[in-house]
PDB file of C-alpha atoms in Angstrom:
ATOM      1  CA  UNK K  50     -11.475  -4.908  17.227  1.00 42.00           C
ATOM      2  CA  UNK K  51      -8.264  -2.938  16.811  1.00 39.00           C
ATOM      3  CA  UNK K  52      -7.207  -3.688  13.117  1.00 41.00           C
ATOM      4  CA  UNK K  53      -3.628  -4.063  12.048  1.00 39.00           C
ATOM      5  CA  UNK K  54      -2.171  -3.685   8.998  1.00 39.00           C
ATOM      6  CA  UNK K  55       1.054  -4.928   7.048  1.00 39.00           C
ATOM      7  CA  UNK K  56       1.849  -0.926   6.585  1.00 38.00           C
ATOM      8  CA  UNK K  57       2.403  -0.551  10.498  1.00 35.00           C
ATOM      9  CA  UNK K  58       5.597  -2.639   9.931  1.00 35.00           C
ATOM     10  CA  UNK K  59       7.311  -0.021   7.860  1.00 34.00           C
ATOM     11  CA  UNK K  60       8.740   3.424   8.027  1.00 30.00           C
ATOM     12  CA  UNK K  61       8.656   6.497   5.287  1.00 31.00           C
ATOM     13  CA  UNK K  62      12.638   6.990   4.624  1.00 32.00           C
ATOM     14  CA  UNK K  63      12.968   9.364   2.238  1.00 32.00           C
ATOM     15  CA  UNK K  64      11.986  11.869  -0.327  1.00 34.00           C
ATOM     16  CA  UNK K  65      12.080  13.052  -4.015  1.00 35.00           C
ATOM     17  CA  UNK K  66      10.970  15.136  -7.030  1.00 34.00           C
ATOM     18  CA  UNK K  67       7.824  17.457  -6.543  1.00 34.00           C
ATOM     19  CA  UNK K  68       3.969  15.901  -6.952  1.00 33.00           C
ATOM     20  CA  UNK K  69       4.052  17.322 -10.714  1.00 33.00           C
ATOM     21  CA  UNK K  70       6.777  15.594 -11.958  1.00 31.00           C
ATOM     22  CA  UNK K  71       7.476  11.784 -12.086  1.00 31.00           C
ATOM     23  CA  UNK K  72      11.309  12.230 -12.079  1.00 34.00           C
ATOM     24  CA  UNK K  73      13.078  10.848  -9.163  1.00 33.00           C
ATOM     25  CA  UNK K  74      16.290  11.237  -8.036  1.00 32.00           C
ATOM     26  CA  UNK K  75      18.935   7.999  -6.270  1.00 31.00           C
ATOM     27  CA  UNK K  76      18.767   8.452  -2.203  1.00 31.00           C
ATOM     28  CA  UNK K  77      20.873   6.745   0.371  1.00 27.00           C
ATOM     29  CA  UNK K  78      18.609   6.671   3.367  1.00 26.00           C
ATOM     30  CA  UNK K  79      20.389   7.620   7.145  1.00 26.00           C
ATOM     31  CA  UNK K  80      17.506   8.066   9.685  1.00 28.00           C
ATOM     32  CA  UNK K  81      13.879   9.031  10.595  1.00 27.00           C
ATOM     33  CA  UNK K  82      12.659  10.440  13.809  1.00 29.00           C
ATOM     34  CA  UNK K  83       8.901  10.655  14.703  1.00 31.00           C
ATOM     35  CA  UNK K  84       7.591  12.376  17.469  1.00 29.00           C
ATOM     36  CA  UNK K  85       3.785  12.569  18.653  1.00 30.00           C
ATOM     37  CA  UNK K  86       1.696  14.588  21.441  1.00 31.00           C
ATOM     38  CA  UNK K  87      -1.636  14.621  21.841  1.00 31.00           C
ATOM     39  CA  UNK K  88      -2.886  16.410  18.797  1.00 30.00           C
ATOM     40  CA  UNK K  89       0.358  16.661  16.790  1.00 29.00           C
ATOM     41  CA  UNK K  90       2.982  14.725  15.072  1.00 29.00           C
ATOM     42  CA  UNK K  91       5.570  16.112  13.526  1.00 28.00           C
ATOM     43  CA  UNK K  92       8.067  13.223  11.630  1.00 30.00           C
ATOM     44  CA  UNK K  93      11.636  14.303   9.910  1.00 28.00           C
ATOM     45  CA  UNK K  94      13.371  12.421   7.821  1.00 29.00           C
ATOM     46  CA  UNK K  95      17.302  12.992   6.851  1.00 28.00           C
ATOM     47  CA  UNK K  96      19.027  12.022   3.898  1.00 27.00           C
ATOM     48  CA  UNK K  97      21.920  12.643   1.744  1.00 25.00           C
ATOM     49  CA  UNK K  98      21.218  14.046  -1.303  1.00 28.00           C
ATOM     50  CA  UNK K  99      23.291  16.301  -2.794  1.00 28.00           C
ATOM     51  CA  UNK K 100      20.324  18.953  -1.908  1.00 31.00           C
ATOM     52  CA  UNK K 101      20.823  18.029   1.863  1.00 35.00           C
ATOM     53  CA  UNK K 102      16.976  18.079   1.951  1.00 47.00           C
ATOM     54  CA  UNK K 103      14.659  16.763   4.986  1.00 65.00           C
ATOM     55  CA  UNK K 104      10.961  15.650   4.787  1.00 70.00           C
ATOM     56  CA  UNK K 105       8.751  18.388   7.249  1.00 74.00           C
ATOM     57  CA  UNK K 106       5.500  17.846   8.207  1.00 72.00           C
ATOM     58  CA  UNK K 107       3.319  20.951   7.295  1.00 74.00           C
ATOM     59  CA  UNK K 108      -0.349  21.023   7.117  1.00 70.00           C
ATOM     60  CA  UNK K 109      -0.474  17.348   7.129  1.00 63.00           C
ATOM     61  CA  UNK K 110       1.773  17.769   3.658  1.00 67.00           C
ATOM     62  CA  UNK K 111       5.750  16.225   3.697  1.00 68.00           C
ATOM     63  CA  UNK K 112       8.321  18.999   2.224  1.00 72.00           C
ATOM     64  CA  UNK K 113      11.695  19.614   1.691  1.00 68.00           C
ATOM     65  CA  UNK K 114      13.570  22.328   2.525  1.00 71.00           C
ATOM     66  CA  UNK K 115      13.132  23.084  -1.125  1.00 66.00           C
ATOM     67  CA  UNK K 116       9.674  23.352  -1.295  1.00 68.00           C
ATOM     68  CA  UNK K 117       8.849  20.020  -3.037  1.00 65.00           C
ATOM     69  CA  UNK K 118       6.447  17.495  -1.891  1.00 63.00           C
ATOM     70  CA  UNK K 119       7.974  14.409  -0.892  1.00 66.00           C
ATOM     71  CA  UNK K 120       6.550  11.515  -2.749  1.00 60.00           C
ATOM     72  CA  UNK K 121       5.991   8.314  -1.263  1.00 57.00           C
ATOM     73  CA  UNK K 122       8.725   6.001  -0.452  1.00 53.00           C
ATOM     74  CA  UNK K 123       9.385   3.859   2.746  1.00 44.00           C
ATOM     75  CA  UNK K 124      12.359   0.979   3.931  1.00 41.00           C
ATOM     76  CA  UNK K 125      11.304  -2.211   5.810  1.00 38.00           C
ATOM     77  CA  UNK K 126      11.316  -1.547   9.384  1.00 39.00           C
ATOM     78  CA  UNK K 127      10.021  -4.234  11.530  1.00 37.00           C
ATOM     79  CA  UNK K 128      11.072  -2.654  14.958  1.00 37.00           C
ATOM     80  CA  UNK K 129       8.834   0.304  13.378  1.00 37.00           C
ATOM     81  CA  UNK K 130       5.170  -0.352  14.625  1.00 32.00           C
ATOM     82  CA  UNK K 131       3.479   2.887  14.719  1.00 38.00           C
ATOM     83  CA  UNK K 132       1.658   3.670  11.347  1.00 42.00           C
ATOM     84  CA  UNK K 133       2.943   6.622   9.467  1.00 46.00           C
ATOM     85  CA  UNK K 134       1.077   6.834   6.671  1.00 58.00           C
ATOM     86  CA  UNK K 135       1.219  10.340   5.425  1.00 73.00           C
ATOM     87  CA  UNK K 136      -1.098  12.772   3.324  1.00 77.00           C
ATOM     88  CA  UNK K 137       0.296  13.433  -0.404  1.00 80.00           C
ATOM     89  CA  UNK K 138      -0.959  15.845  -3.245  1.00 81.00           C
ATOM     90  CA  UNK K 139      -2.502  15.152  -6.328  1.00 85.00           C
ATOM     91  CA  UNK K 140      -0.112  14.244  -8.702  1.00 85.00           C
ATOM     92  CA  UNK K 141       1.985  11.929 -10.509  1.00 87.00           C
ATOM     93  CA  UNK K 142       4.432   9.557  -8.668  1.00 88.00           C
ATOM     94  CA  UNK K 143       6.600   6.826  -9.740  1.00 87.00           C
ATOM     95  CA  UNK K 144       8.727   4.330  -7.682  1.00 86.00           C
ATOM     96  CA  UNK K 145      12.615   4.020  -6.950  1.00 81.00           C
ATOM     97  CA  UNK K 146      12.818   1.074  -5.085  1.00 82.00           C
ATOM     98  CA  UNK K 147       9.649  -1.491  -6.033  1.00 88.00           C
ATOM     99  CA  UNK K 148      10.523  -3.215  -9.692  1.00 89.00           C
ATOM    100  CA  UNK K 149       9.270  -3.437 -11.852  1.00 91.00           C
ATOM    101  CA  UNK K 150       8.636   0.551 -11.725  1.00 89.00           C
ATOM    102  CA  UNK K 151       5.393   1.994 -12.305  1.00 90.00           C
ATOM    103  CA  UNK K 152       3.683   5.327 -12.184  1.00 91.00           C
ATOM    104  CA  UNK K 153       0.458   6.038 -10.566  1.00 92.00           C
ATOM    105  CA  UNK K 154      -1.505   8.735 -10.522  1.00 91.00           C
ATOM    106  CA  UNK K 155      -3.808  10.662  -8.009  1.00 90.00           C
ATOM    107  CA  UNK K 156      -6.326  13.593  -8.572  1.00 91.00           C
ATOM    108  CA  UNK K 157      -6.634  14.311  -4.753  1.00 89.00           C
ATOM    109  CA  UNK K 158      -5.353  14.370  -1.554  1.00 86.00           C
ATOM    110  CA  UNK K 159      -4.730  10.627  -0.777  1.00 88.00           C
ATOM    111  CA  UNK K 160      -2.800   8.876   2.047  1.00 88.00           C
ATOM    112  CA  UNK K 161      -0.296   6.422   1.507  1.00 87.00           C
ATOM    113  CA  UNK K 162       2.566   4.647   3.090  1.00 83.00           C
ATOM    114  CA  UNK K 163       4.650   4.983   0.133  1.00 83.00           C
ATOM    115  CA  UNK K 164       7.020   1.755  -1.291  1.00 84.00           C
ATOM    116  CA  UNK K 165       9.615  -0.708  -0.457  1.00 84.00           C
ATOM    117  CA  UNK K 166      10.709  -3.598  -2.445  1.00 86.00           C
ATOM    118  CA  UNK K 167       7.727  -5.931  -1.558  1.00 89.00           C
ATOM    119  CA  UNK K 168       5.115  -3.230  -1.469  1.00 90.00           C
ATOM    120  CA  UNK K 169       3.288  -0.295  -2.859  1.00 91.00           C
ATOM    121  CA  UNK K 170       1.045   1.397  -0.818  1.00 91.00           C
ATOM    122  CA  UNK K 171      -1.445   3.358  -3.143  1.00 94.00           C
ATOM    123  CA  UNK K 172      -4.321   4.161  -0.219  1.00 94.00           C
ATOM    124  CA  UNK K 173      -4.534   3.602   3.149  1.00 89.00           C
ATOM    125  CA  UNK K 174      -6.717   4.648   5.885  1.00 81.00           C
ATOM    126  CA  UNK K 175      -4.159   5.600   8.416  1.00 68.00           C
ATOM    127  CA  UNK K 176      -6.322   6.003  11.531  1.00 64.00           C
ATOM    128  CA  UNK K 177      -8.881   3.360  10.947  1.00 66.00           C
ATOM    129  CA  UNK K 178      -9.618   1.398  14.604  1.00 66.00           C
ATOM    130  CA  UNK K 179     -12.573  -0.240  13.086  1.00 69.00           C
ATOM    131  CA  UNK K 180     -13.380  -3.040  10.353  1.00 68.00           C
ATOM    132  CA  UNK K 181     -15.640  -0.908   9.135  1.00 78.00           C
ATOM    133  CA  UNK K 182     -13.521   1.860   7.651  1.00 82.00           C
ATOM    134  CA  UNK K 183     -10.510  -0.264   6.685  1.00 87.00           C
ATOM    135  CA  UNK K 184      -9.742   0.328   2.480  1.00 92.00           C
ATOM    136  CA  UNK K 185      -6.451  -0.735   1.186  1.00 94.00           C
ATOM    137  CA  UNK K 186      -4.775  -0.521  -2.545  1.00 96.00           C
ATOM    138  CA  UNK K 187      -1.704  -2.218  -2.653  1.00 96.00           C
ATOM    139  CA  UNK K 188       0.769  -3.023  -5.471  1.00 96.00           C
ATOM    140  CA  UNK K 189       2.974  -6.326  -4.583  1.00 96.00           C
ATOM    141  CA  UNK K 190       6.076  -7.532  -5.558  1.00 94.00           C
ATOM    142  CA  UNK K 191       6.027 -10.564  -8.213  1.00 94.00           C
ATOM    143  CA  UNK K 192       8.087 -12.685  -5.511  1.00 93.00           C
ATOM    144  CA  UNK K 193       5.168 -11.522  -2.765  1.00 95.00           C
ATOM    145  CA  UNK K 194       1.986 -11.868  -4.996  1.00 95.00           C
ATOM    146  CA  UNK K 195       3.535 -15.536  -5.737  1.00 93.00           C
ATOM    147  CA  UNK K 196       3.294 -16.851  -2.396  1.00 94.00           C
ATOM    148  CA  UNK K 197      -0.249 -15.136  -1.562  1.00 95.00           C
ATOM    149  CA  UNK K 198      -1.574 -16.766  -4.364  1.00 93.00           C
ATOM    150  CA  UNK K 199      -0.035 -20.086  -3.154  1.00 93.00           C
ATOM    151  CA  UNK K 200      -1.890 -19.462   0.430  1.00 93.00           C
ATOM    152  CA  UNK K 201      -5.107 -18.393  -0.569  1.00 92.00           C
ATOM    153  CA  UNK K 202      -5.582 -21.645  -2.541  1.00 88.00           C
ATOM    154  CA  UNK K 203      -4.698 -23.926   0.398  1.00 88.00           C
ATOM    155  CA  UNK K 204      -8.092 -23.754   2.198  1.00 85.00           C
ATOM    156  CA  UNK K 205      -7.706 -21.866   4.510  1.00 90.00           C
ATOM    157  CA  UNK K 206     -10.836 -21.609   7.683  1.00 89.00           C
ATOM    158  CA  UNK K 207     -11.498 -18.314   7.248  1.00 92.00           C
ATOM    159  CA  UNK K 208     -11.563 -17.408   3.611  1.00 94.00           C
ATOM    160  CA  UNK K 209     -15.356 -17.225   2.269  1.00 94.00           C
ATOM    161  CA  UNK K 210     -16.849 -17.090  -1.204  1.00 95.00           C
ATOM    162  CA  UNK K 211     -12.935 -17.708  -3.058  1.00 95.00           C
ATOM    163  CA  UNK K 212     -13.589 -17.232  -6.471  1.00 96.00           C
ATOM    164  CA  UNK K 213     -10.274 -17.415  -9.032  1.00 95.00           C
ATOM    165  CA  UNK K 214     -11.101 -16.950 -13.221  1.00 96.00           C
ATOM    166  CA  UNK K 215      -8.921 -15.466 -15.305  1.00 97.00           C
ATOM    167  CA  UNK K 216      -9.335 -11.877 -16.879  1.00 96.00           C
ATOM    168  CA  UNK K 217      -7.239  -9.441 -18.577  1.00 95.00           C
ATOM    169  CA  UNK K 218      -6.529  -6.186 -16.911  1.00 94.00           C
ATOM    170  CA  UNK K 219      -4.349  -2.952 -18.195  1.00 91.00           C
ATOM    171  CA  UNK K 220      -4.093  -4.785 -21.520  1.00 91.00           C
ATOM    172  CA  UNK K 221      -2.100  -8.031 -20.229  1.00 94.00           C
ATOM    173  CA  UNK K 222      -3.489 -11.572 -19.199  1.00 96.00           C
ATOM    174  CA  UNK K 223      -4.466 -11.523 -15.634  1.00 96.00           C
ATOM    175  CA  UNK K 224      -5.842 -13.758 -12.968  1.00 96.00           C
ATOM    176  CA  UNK K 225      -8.597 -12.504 -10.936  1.00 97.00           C
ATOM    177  CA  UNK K 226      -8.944 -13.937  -6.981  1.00 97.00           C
ATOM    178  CA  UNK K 227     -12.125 -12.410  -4.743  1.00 98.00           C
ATOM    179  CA  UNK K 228     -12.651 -13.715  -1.250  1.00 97.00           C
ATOM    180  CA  UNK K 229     -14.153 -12.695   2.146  1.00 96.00           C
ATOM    181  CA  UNK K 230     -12.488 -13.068   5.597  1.00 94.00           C
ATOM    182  CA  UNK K 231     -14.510 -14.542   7.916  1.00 90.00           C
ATOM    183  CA  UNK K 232     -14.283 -14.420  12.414  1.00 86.00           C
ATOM    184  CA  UNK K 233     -10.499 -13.696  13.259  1.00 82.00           C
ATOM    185  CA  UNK K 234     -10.926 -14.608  16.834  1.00 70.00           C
ATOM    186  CA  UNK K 235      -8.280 -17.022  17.349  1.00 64.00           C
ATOM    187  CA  UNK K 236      -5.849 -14.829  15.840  1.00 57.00           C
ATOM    188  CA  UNK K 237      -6.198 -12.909  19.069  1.00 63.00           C
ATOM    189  CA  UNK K 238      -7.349  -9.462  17.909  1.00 63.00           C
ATOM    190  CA  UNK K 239      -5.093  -9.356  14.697  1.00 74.00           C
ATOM    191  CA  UNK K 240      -6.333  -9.704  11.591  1.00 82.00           C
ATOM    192  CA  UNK K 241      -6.110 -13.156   9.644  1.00 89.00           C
ATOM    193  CA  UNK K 242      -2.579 -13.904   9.042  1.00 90.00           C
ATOM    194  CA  UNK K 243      -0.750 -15.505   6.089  1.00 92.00           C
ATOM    195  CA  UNK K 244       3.073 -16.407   6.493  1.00 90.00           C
ATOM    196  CA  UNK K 245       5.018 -14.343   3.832  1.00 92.00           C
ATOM    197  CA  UNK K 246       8.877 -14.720   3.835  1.00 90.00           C
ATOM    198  CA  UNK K 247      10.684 -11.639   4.372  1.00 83.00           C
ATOM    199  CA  UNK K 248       7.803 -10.113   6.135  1.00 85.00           C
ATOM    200  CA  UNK K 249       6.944 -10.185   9.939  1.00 84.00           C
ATOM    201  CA  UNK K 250       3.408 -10.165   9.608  1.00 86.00           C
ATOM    202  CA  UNK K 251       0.406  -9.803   6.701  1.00 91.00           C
ATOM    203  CA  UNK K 252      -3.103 -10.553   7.525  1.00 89.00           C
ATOM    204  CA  UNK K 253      -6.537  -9.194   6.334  1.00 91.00           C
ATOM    205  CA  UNK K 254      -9.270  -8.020   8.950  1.00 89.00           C
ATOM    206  CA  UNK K 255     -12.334 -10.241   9.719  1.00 89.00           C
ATOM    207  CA  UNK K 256     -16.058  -9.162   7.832  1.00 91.00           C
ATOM    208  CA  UNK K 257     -13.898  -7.384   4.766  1.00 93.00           C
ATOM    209  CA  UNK K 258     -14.243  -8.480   1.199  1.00 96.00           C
ATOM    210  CA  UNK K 259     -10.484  -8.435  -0.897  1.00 97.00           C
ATOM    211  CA  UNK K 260      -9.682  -8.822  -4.605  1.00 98.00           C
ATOM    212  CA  UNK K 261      -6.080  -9.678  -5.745  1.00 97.00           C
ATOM    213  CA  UNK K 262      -5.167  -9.345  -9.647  1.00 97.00           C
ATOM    214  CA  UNK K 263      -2.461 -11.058 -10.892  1.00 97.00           C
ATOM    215  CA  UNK K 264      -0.865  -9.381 -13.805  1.00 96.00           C
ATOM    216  CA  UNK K 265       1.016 -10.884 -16.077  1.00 95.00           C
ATOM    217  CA  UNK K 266       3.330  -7.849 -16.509  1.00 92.00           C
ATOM    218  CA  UNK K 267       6.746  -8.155 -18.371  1.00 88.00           C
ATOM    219  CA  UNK K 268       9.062  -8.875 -15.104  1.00 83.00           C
ATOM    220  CA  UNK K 269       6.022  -9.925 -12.886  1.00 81.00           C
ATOM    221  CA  UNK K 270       3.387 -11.150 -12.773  1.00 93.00           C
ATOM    222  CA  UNK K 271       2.571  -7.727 -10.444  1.00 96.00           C
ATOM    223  CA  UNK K 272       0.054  -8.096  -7.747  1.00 97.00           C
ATOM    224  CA  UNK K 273      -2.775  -5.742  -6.836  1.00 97.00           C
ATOM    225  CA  UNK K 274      -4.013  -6.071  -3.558  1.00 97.00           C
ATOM    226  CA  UNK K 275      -7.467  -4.017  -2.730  1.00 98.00           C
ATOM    227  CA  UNK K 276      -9.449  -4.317   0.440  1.00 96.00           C
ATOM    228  CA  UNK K 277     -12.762  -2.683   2.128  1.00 95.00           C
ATOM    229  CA  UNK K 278     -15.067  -3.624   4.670  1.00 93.00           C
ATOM    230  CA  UNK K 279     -17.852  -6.115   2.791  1.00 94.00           C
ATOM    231  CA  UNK K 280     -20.388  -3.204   2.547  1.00 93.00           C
ATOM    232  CA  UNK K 281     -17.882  -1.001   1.289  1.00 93.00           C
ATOM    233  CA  UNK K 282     -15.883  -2.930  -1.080  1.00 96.00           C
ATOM    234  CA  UNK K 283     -18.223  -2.183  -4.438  1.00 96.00           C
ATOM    235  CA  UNK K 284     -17.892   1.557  -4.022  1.00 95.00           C
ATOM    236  CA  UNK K 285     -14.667   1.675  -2.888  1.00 96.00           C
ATOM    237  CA  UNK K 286     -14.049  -0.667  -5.565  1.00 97.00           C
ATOM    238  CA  UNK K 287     -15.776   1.499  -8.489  1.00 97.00           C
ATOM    239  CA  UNK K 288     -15.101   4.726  -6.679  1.00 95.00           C
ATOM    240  CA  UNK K 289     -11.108   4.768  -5.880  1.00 95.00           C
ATOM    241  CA  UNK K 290      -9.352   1.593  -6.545  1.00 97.00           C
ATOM    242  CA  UNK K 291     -10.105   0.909  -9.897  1.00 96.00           C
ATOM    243  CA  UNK K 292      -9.616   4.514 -11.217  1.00 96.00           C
ATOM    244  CA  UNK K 293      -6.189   4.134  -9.497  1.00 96.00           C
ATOM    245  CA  UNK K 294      -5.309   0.978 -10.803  1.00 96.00           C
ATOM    246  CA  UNK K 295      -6.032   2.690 -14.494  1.00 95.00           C
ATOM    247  CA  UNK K 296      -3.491   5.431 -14.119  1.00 95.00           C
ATOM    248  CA  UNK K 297      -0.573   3.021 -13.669  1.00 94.00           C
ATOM    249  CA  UNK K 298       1.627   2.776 -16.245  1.00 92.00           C
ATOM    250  CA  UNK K 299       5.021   0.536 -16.546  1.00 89.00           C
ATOM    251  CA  UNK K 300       8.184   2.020 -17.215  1.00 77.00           C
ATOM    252  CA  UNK K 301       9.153  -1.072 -18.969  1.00 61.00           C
ATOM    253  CA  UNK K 302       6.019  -1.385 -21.441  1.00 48.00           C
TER     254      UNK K 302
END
């Protein structure tokens, strides 16, 4: 079953600072173009900073005409269905658009779909056709995480195993919710869906296993959303997400 993700609703829109440096510069965001062929794509982005920099494609690596990597980023595009997530370097990122801000950090190449105002997309598997190799780290808006909370507590058919308890995470107060998505079949090939204002579509694919901390950040509470495959989920879980999750830091702390 094909899956499909929130992240195919949105488009990268523009770019920033270099992977070393967390400082970020105001954008006002005109267009993107993508183009694909059978073993290429090649997607430009324009802008207007001051710079007159674009976003290139090279080596699977966004640059501008400057030289610097373009960090992620991304505007809500629902006409926008084709996923472009996008490899990044290691480095240290921070958002522009998503309050409140944070800054994450990544020690390899990762892929991500970068940010909006309801989202942070902090891994991604970008070509994934296949339950089995879906893995997801999200950061969600306090307005977002608010309503998923709200859904996953109305029993819903295919939720297995919910578990909620609180915990405390990144040094604040926290609430902890673990479930497991059951048969999506009457969903017609898309994953489980939950309504979300705002958004055209968010759902989680059948057979995976999904945790979703609630932190009680000032300005939030800040959601984290992480996903694998149920076979997966402990390693990925140990392995990328939570080392992830521990670089972030608040710019409002």
């Amino acid at each position: 079953m094909r899956v499909v993700l929130l992240m195919l609703l949105f488009v990268i829109s523009a770019c920033s600072a270099p992977a070393e440096s967390i400082e970020t510069t105001s954008t006002t965001t005109v267009a993107a173009a993508t183009t694909t062929e059978a073993t290429t794509t090649t997607t430009t982005l324009a802008t207007t900073t001051n710079t007159g920099s674009e976003c290139i494609e090279r080596d699977g690596v966004l640059y501008d005409s400057r030289g610097f990597v373009c960090p992620p980023r991304m505007s809500l595009d629902q006409d926008q269905l084709r996923p472009l997530a996008l490899f990044h370097r290691p480095g240290t990122y921070t958002t522009r658009v998503f309050e409140p801000a944070i800054s994450f950090t990544r020690d390899a190449v990762f892929h991500s779909y970068g940010e909006n105002a309801f989202l942070v997309s902090l891994d991604a598997q970008p070509t994934c056709d296949a339950a089995e190799c879906f893995k997801v780290v999200n950061v969600l808006s306090p307005g977002f995480v608010g309503q998923l909370e709200k859904a996953l507590n109305n029993d819903l058919d295919w939720i297995q195993d919910l578990t909620s308890s609180p915990v405390e995470y990144l040094g604040y107060a926290a609430i902890q919710i673990d479930f497991k998505v059951a048969d999506c079949s009457e969903e017609g090939g898309l994953p489980c869906s939950i309504p979300i204002e705002g958004l055209s579509f968010w759902g989680y694919p059948e057979f995976t296993a999904n945790r979703l901390l609630m932190v009680k950040v000032p300005g939030g509470p800040v959601g984290f959303d992480i996903g694998a495959h149920q076979s997966r989920f402990d390693q990925y879980w140990t392995e990328v997400a939570e080392p992830i999750l521990q670089s972030i830091e608040f710019s409002d702390d």
